[in-house]
Coordinates of C-alpha atoms and ligand atoms in Angstrom, one line a residue:
X1 CA -21.0 18.3 -17.8
X2 CA -17.9 18.6 -15.7
X3 CA -16.3 15.6 -14.0
X4 CA -13.8 17.8 -12.4
X5 CA -13.9 18.1 -8.6
X6 CA -13.2 21.6 -7.3
X7 CA -9.6 22.7 -7.2
X8 CA -7.8 24.7 -4.4
X9 CA -4.6 26.8 -4.1
X10 CA -1.4 24.9 -5.2
X11 CA 1.3 24.0 -2.8
X12 CA -0.7 23.0 0.2
X13 CA 1.1 20.7 2.5
X14 CA 0.1 17.0 2.3
X15 CA -1.6 17.0 5.7
X16 CA -3.9 19.8 4.3
X17 CA -4.4 18.1 1.0
X18 CA -5.9 15.0 2.6
X19 CA -8.6 17.3 4.1
X20 CA -9.0 19.7 1.1
X21 CA -8.7 17.5 -2.0
X22 CA -11.8 16.3 -3.9
X23 CA -14.3 18.7 -2.4
X24 CA -17.4 19.7 -4.5
X25 CA -17.4 23.1 -6.1
X26 CA -18.1 25.9 -3.7
X27 CA -21.6 27.1 -4.6
X28 CA -24.3 28.5 -2.3
X29 CA -25.9 25.6 -0.5
X30 CA -23.7 23.0 -2.1
X31 CA -22.8 19.9 0.0
X32 CA -19.4 20.2 1.6
X33 CA -18.9 16.5 1.0
X34 CA -19.3 14.7 -2.3
X35 CA -22.5 12.6 -2.5
X36 CA -22.7 8.9 -3.2
X37 CA -24.1 8.3 -6.7
X38 CA -25.9 5.0 -7.0
X39 CA -26.7 4.6 -10.6
X40 CA -25.6 1.8 -13.0
X41 CA -26.3 3.8 -16.1
X42 CA -26.4 7.4 -17.4
X43 CA -28.6 9.2 -19.8
X44 CA -27.1 9.3 -23.3
X45 CA -28.2 9.9 -26.8
X46 CA -26.2 9.7 -30.0
X47 CA -22.7 8.3 -30.2
X48 CA -20.8 7.4 -27.0
X49 CA -17.5 9.3 -27.0
X50 CA -14.5 9.1 -24.7
X51 CA -15.2 10.8 -21.4
X52 CA -18.9 10.0 -21.4
X53 CA -20.1 8.4 -18.2
X54 CA -22.4 6.1 -20.2
X55 CA -22.4 3.0 -17.8
X56 CA -21.4 2.1 -14.3
X57 CA -18.5 -0.1 -15.2
X58 CA -16.8 2.8 -17.0
X59 CA -17.2 5.5 -14.5
X60 CA -19.0 6.7 -11.4
X61 CA -19.0 10.3 -10.0
X62 CA -18.3 9.0 -6.5
X63 CA -14.8 7.7 -7.8
X64 CA -13.8 11.1 -9.0
X65 CA -13.0 13.0 -5.8
X66 CA -11.1 10.0 -4.4
X67 CA -9.1 9.6 -7.6
X68 CA -8.3 13.3 -7.6
X69 CA -7.2 13.2 -4.0
X70 CA -4.9 10.2 -4.5
X71 CA -3.4 11.8 -7.6
X72 CA -2.7 15.0 -5.8
X73 CA -1.1 13.2 -2.8
X74 CA 1.2 11.1 -5.0
X75 CA 2.1 14.2 -7.1
X76 CA 0.7 12.7 -10.3
X77 CA -0.3 14.7 -13.4
X78 CA -3.4 12.6 -14.1
X79 CA -6.3 11.4 -11.9
X80 CA -5.7 8.0 -10.1
X81 CA -7.8 4.9 -10.9
X82 CA -9.6 3.1 -8.1
X83 CA -10.2 -0.6 -8.3
X84 CA -12.4 -3.1 -6.3
X85 CA -9.3 -4.2 -4.3
X86 CA -5.6 -3.8 -4.0
X87 CA -5.3 -7.1 -5.9
X88 CA -7.5 -6.0 -8.7
X89 CA -5.1 -3.1 -9.1
X90 CA -2.2 -5.6 -9.0
X91 CA -3.9 -7.6 -11.7
X92 CA -4.3 -4.6 -13.9
X93 CA -0.7 -3.6 -13.4
X94 CA 0.6 -7.1 -14.2
X95 CA -1.3 -7.0 -17.4
X96 CA 1.3 -4.5 -18.7
X97 CA 3.9 -7.2 -18.8
X98 CA 3.9 -8.4 -22.4
X99 CA 3.4 -12.1 -23.2
X100 CA 6.8 -13.7 -23.2
X101 CA 8.3 -10.8 -21.2
X102 CA 10.2 -10.7 -17.9
X103 CA 8.9 -9.5 -14.5
X104 CA 11.4 -8.8 -11.7
X105 CA 9.7 -8.9 -8.2
X106 CA 10.9 -8.9 -4.6
X107 CA 10.9 -12.4 -3.1
X108 CA 9.1 -10.9 -0.1
X109 CA 6.4 -9.0 -2.1
X110 CA 2.9 -8.9 -0.7
X111 CA 1.9 -12.5 -0.8
X112 CA -1.2 -12.1 -3.0
X113 CA 0.9 -10.2 -5.7
X114 CA 3.6 -12.9 -5.5
X115 CA 1.0 -15.7 -5.9
X116 CA -0.6 -14.0 -8.9
X117 CA 2.7 -13.5 -10.6
X118 CA 3.8 -17.1 -9.9
X119 CA 0.5 -18.4 -11.3
X120 CA 0.7 -16.3 -14.4
X121 CA 4.3 -17.2 -15.0
X122 CA 3.4 -20.8 -14.4
X123 CA 1.0 -20.6 -17.3
X124 CA 3.8 -19.4 -19.5
X125 CA 2.6 -15.8 -19.8
X126 CA 5.9 -14.3 -18.7
X127 CA 9.2 -15.2 -16.9
X128 CA 9.3 -14.3 -13.2
X129 CA 12.6 -13.4 -11.5
X130 CA 12.4 -13.0 -7.7
X131 CA 15.1 -11.0 -6.0
X132 CA 16.3 -9.7 -2.7
X133 CA 15.0 -6.2 -3.2
X134 CA 17.4 -4.7 -0.6
X135 CA 20.4 -5.9 -2.7
X136 CA 21.0 -3.5 -5.6
X137 CA 23.4 -5.9 -7.4
X138 CA 20.9 -8.7 -7.2
X139 CA 18.1 -6.6 -8.6
X140 CA 20.2 -5.0 -11.4
X141 CA 21.5 -8.4 -12.5
X142 CA 17.9 -9.6 -12.8
X143 CA 16.9 -6.4 -14.7
X144 CA 19.7 -6.7 -17.3
X145 CA 19.3 -10.5 -17.5
X146 CA 23.0 -11.2 -17.6
X147 CA 22.9 -12.5 -21.2
X148 CA 19.2 -13.5 -21.0
X149 CA 16.3 -11.2 -21.9
X150 CA 16.2 -7.9 -20.0
X151 CA 13.2 -7.1 -17.8
X152 CA 10.0 -5.6 -19.0
X153 CA 8.7 -4.7 -15.5
X154 CA 10.3 -4.0 -12.1
X155 CA 7.9 -4.5 -9.2
X156 CA 8.9 -2.6 -6.1
X157 CA 7.6 -2.7 -2.6
X158 CA 9.4 -0.9 0.1
X159 CA 9.5 -1.6 3.0
X160 CA 8.5 -5.2 2.0
X161 CA 5.7 -7.2 3.6
X162 CA 6.5 -8.7 6.1
X163 CA 10.3 -8.6 6.1
X164 CA 10.5 -4.8 6.1
X165 CA 13.4 -4.7 3.7
X166 CA 14.1 -1.3 2.2
X167 CA 14.7 -1.0 -1.5
X168 CA 16.9 1.7 -2.9
X169 CA 14.1 3.3 -5.0
X170 CA 16.1 6.0 -6.8
X171 CA 18.8 3.6 -8.0
X172 CA 16.5 0.8 -8.9
X173 CA 14.1 3.0 -10.8
X174 CA 17.1 4.4 -12.8
X175 CA 18.4 0.9 -13.5
X176 CA 15.0 -0.2 -14.7
X177 CA 14.7 2.8 -17.0
X178 CA 18.1 2.0 -18.5
X179 CA 16.7 -1.4 -19.7
X180 CA 13.3 0.0 -20.7
X181 CA 11.3 -1.7 -17.9
X182 CA 8.1 -0.2 -16.5
X183 CA 8.4 0.4 -12.7
X184 CA 5.4 -0.3 -10.4
X185 CA 5.8 0.5 -6.7
X186 CA 3.4 -0.8 -4.1
X187 CA 3.3 2.1 -1.7
X188 CA 0.7 0.6 0.7
X189 CA 2.9 0.4 3.7
X190 CA 4.2 4.0 3.5
X191 CA 1.3 6.0 2.2
X192 CA 2.0 9.1 0.0
X193 CA 2.6 11.1 3.2
X194 CA 5.7 9.0 3.9
X195 CA 7.0 8.1 0.5
X196 CA 6.5 9.5 -3.0
X197 CA 7.5 6.8 -5.5
X198 CA 6.7 8.9 -8.6
X199 CA 9.2 11.5 -7.5
X200 CA 11.7 8.8 -6.9
X201 CA 11.3 7.5 -10.5
X202 CA 8.5 5.0 -10.5
X203 CA 6.1 5.0 -13.4
X204 CA 3.1 3.7 -11.5
X205 CA 2.1 3.7 -7.8
X206 CA -0.1 1.0 -6.3
X207 CA -2.2 1.1 -3.1
X208 CA -4.2 -1.3 -1.2
X209 CA -6.6 1.5 -0.2
X210 CA -8.0 -1.0 2.2
X211 CA -5.1 -0.3 4.6
X212 CA -4.0 3.2 5.7
X213 CA -5.8 5.3 3.1
X214 CA -9.2 4.2 4.1
X215 CA -7.8 3.4 7.6
X216 CA -10.7 1.9 9.5
X217 CA -10.7 -1.8 8.5
X218 CA -14.2 -1.5 7.0
X219 CA -13.6 -1.3 3.2
X220 CA -11.7 -3.3 0.6
X221 CA -10.4 -1.1 -2.3
X222 CA -7.3 -0.5 -4.5
X223 CA -5.8 2.2 -6.6
X224 CA -3.2 2.8 -9.3
X225 CA -1.7 6.3 -9.9
X226 CA 0.5 7.3 -12.9
X227 CA 1.5 10.5 -14.8
X228 CA 1.9 8.5 -18.0
X229 CA -1.1 9.1 -20.4
X230 CA -0.6 5.8 -22.3
X231 CA -0.1 3.7 -19.2
X232 CA -3.2 5.2 -17.6
X233 CA -5.3 4.6 -20.7
X234 CA -4.3 0.9 -20.8
X235 CA -5.0 0.5 -17.1
X236 CA -8.4 2.3 -17.4
X237 CA -9.3 0.0 -20.3
X238 CA -8.3 -3.0 -18.2
X239 CA -10.6 -1.9 -15.4
X240 CA -13.5 -1.3 -17.7
X241 CA -13.2 -4.6 -19.6
X242 CA -12.2 -6.9 -16.7
X243 CA -14.7 -5.2 -14.4
X244 CA -12.6 -4.8 -11.2
X245 CA -14.5 -1.6 -10.3
X246 CA -15.0 0.1 -7.0
X247 CA -18.4 0.2 -5.4
X248 CA -19.6 3.8 -4.9
X249 CA -20.1 3.3 -1.1
X250 CA -16.5 1.9 -0.8
X251 CA -15.1 4.9 -2.7
X252 CA -17.1 7.3 -0.5
X253 CA -15.9 5.5 2.7
X254 CA -12.3 5.6 1.5
X255 CA -12.4 9.4 1.0
X256 CA -14.0 9.8 4.4
X257 CA -11.2 7.8 5.9
X258 CA -8.5 9.7 4.0
X259 CA -9.5 13.0 5.7
X260 CA -7.7 11.9 8.9
X261 CA -4.8 10.1 7.3
X262 CA -2.2 12.7 8.4
X263 CA -3.2 12.5 12.0
X264 CA -3.4 8.7 12.0
X265 CA 0.0 8.4 10.3
X266 CA 1.6 10.9 12.7
X267 CA 0.3 9.1 15.8
X268 CA 1.0 5.5 14.7
X269 CA 4.4 6.3 13.4
X270 CA 5.5 7.9 16.6
X271 CA 4.1 4.9 18.6
X272 CA 5.8 2.4 16.3
X273 CA 9.2 4.0 17.0
X274 CA 8.6 3.9 20.7
X275 CA 7.4 0.3 20.7
X276 CA 10.2 -0.9 18.5
X277 CA 12.8 0.6 20.9
X278 CA 11.2 -1.1 23.9
X279 CA 10.8 -4.5 22.1
X280 CA 14.4 -4.3 20.9
X281 CA 15.7 -4.5 24.5
X282 CA 13.1 -7.1 25.8
X283 CA 14.4 -10.6 26.6
X284 CA 11.3 -12.2 25.1
X285 CA 12.2 -10.8 21.7
X286 CA 15.0 -12.2 19.6
X287 CA 14.9 -9.6 16.9
X288 CA 13.0 -6.5 15.8
X289 CA 12.6 -5.7 12.1
X290 CA 11.8 -2.0 11.7
X291 CA 13.7 0.6 9.5
X292 CA 13.1 3.2 12.2
X293 CA 15.8 1.5 14.5
X294 CA 19.3 2.9 14.0
X295 CA 20.6 -0.7 13.9
X296 CA 18.2 -1.8 11.1
X297 CA 20.0 -2.6 7.8
X298 CA 17.4 -0.4 6.0
X299 CA 17.7 2.6 8.3
X300 CA 19.9 4.9 6.3
X301 CA 18.1 4.1 3.0
X302 CA 14.7 4.7 4.6
X303 CA 15.9 8.1 6.0
X304 CA 17.0 9.1 2.5
X305 CA 13.6 8.4 0.8
X306 CA 10.9 8.4 3.5
X307 CA 9.4 10.9 5.8
X308 CA 9.4 8.7 8.8
X309 CA 9.5 4.9 8.9
X310 CA 5.9 3.7 8.7
X311 CA 4.0 2.0 11.5
X312 CA 4.5 -1.7 10.7
X313 CA 7.1 -3.6 12.7
X314 CA 7.9 -7.2 13.0
X315 CA 9.3 -9.2 15.9
X316 CA 10.9 -12.6 16.1
X317 CA 9.7 -14.1 19.4
X318 CA 12.1 -16.0 21.6
X319 CA 10.8 -19.6 22.1
X320 CA 9.8 -20.1 18.5
X321 CA 6.3 -20.6 16.9
X322 CA 4.8 -21.9 20.2
X323 CA 5.8 -18.8 22.1
X324 CA 4.7 -16.5 19.3
X325 CA 1.3 -18.1 19.3
X326 CA 1.1 -17.9 23.1
X327 CA 2.0 -14.2 22.9
X328 CA -0.8 -13.5 20.4
X329 CA -3.2 -15.5 22.5
X330 CA -2.4 -13.6 25.7
X331 CA -3.1 -10.1 24.2
X332 CA -6.2 -8.2 25.3
X333 CA -6.0 -4.9 23.4
X334 CA -4.1 -5.9 20.2
X335 CA -6.4 -7.8 17.9
X336 CA -5.1 -11.0 16.3
X337 CA -6.1 -10.5 12.7
X338 CA -4.6 -10.2 9.2
X339 CA -4.4 -6.8 7.4
X340 CA -2.9 -3.5 8.6
X341 CA -3.2 0.2 8.5
X342 CA -6.4 0.6 10.5
X343 CA -7.0 2.8 13.6
X344 CA -6.9 -0.4 15.8
X345 CA -3.6 -2.2 16.4
X346 CA -3.4 -5.7 14.8
X347 CA -1.0 -8.5 15.2
X348 CA -0.4 -11.7 13.2
X349 CA 2.0 -14.6 12.9
X350 CA 2.5 -14.5 9.2
X351 CA 3.4 -18.1 8.7
X352 CA -0.1 -19.2 9.7
X353 CA -0.8 -18.5 6.0
X354 CA 0.2 -21.5 4.0
X355 CA 1.2 -19.3 1.1
X356 CA 3.7 -17.2 3.1
X357 CA 7.3 -17.8 1.8
X358 CA 9.3 -20.3 3.9
X359 CA 12.0 -17.6 4.2
X360 CA 9.7 -15.7 6.6
X361 CA 10.6 -17.0 10.1
X362 CA 7.9 -19.2 11.8
X363 CA 8.2 -17.1 15.0
X364 CA 7.7 -13.7 13.2
X365 CA 4.8 -11.6 14.3
X366 CA 3.8 -8.6 12.2
X367 CA 2.4 -5.6 14.3
X368 CA 0.3 -3.0 12.7
X369 CA 0.5 -0.1 15.2
X370 CA -2.8 1.8 15.5
X371 CA -3.7 5.1 17.1
X372 CA -4.4 3.9 20.7
X373 CA -2.4 5.3 23.6
X374 CA 1.1 4.0 23.3
X375 CA 1.4 3.1 27.0
X376 CA -1.7 0.9 26.7
X377 CA -0.3 -0.8 23.7
X378 CA 3.0 -1.4 25.4
X379 CA 1.4 -2.7 28.7
X380 CA -0.6 -5.2 26.7
X381 CA 2.5 -6.4 24.8
X382 CA 4.6 -6.5 28.0
X383 CA 2.0 -8.7 29.9
X384 CA 1.6 -11.0 26.8
X385 CA 5.4 -11.4 26.5
X386 CA 5.6 -12.4 30.2
X387 CA 2.7 -14.8 29.7
X388 CA 4.4 -16.3 26.6
X389 CA 7.7 -16.8 28.5
X390 CA 6.0 -18.8 31.2
Ligands
PLP401 C1 -3.2 -5.8 1.5 C2 -2.1 -5.5 0.5 C3 -2.4 -5.7 -0.9 C4 -3.6 -6.3 -1.4 O1 -4.7 -5.4 -1.2 P1 -6.2 -5.9 -1.0 O2 -6.9 -4.6 -0.9 O3 -6.3 -6.8 0.2 O4 -6.6 -6.6 -2.3 C5 -1.3 -5.4 -1.7 N1 -0.1 -4.9 -1.3 C6 0.1 -4.7 0.0 C7 1.4 -4.2 0.5 C8 -0.9 -5.0 1.0 O5 -0.6 -4.9 2.3

């Protein structure tokens, strides 16, 4: 039995790969799309050996084409691993930090990842050093330990959520290697079409597939991708034993969503640049955080390691928390909701979450730019900014 999805000619561009990857073998009357397999168990006799499907917690044929596509997009040598959520993937990746080890993490990491690391470190599993990820000296000092123990893992997220700080991925991956630390990069905000962490020196790439990859705000799923055989084996074992597996329907939906990733990213990135420029000169906005603006501190670094600047931007609203809430309340097209990366534009005041770090301004709104017409998006923002200023 073959678990391998069909292959296609090498060196297709990524916007073709999202369409072509993970298709069933081309045989007469074969389905063009991979089917959903709903079975919790597989026929087997004799000894169970590595690679057998055996049971639904170990494998499911519906995962395979998605895992193949994610691996191809990230430029990995091995199939990816899908998990029940981005945080299930975070949990598996954090399990690689040895007991008594040291984890270095951005102080503005995705909140759920930060909370998990803080809780585990609070239990004494490992030491957590949080850093300003945009400051190379700060990160390198935390990695080497300045007389204390050197780091075992460097967690990277770039741009960060929600402060949109840009990490110098090449330099930091090299510095982590020099002290023998594993590098995990959360690439959710950028997608593999915009940033390729494995090429920049990361050992593992993490995705909340929930966001851009699935792209329609109708599925929760995560993934880890690596070219390292040993790391992949450990992560696969973690998934099988801890049980954070993807449902077959979710995996199927994610691959269906992935087919349009290039179009969605192209459109939303272009709109994000346009909206950021207009917001940047609006009186109702104190500050725009977006690496796509020439004036942004992360702009040059982003240009050197990304193809575009992503489609998340943040604004600090003049008039503080009250004005920010009023703005959100006055919007008609933008949906007030957490999450990001879907076709529909979402907006959220991040500090409404009690867990959000206090260093995130109370008047900060995070905008996830969708694929609607950019003038409609702008008009709605402009009328809500007016309403908030009244
Ligand atoms: C949403 C998100 C996660 C967590 O993923 P879930 O699918 O919600 O579990 C991790 N990292 C980033 C950057 C995210 O935006």
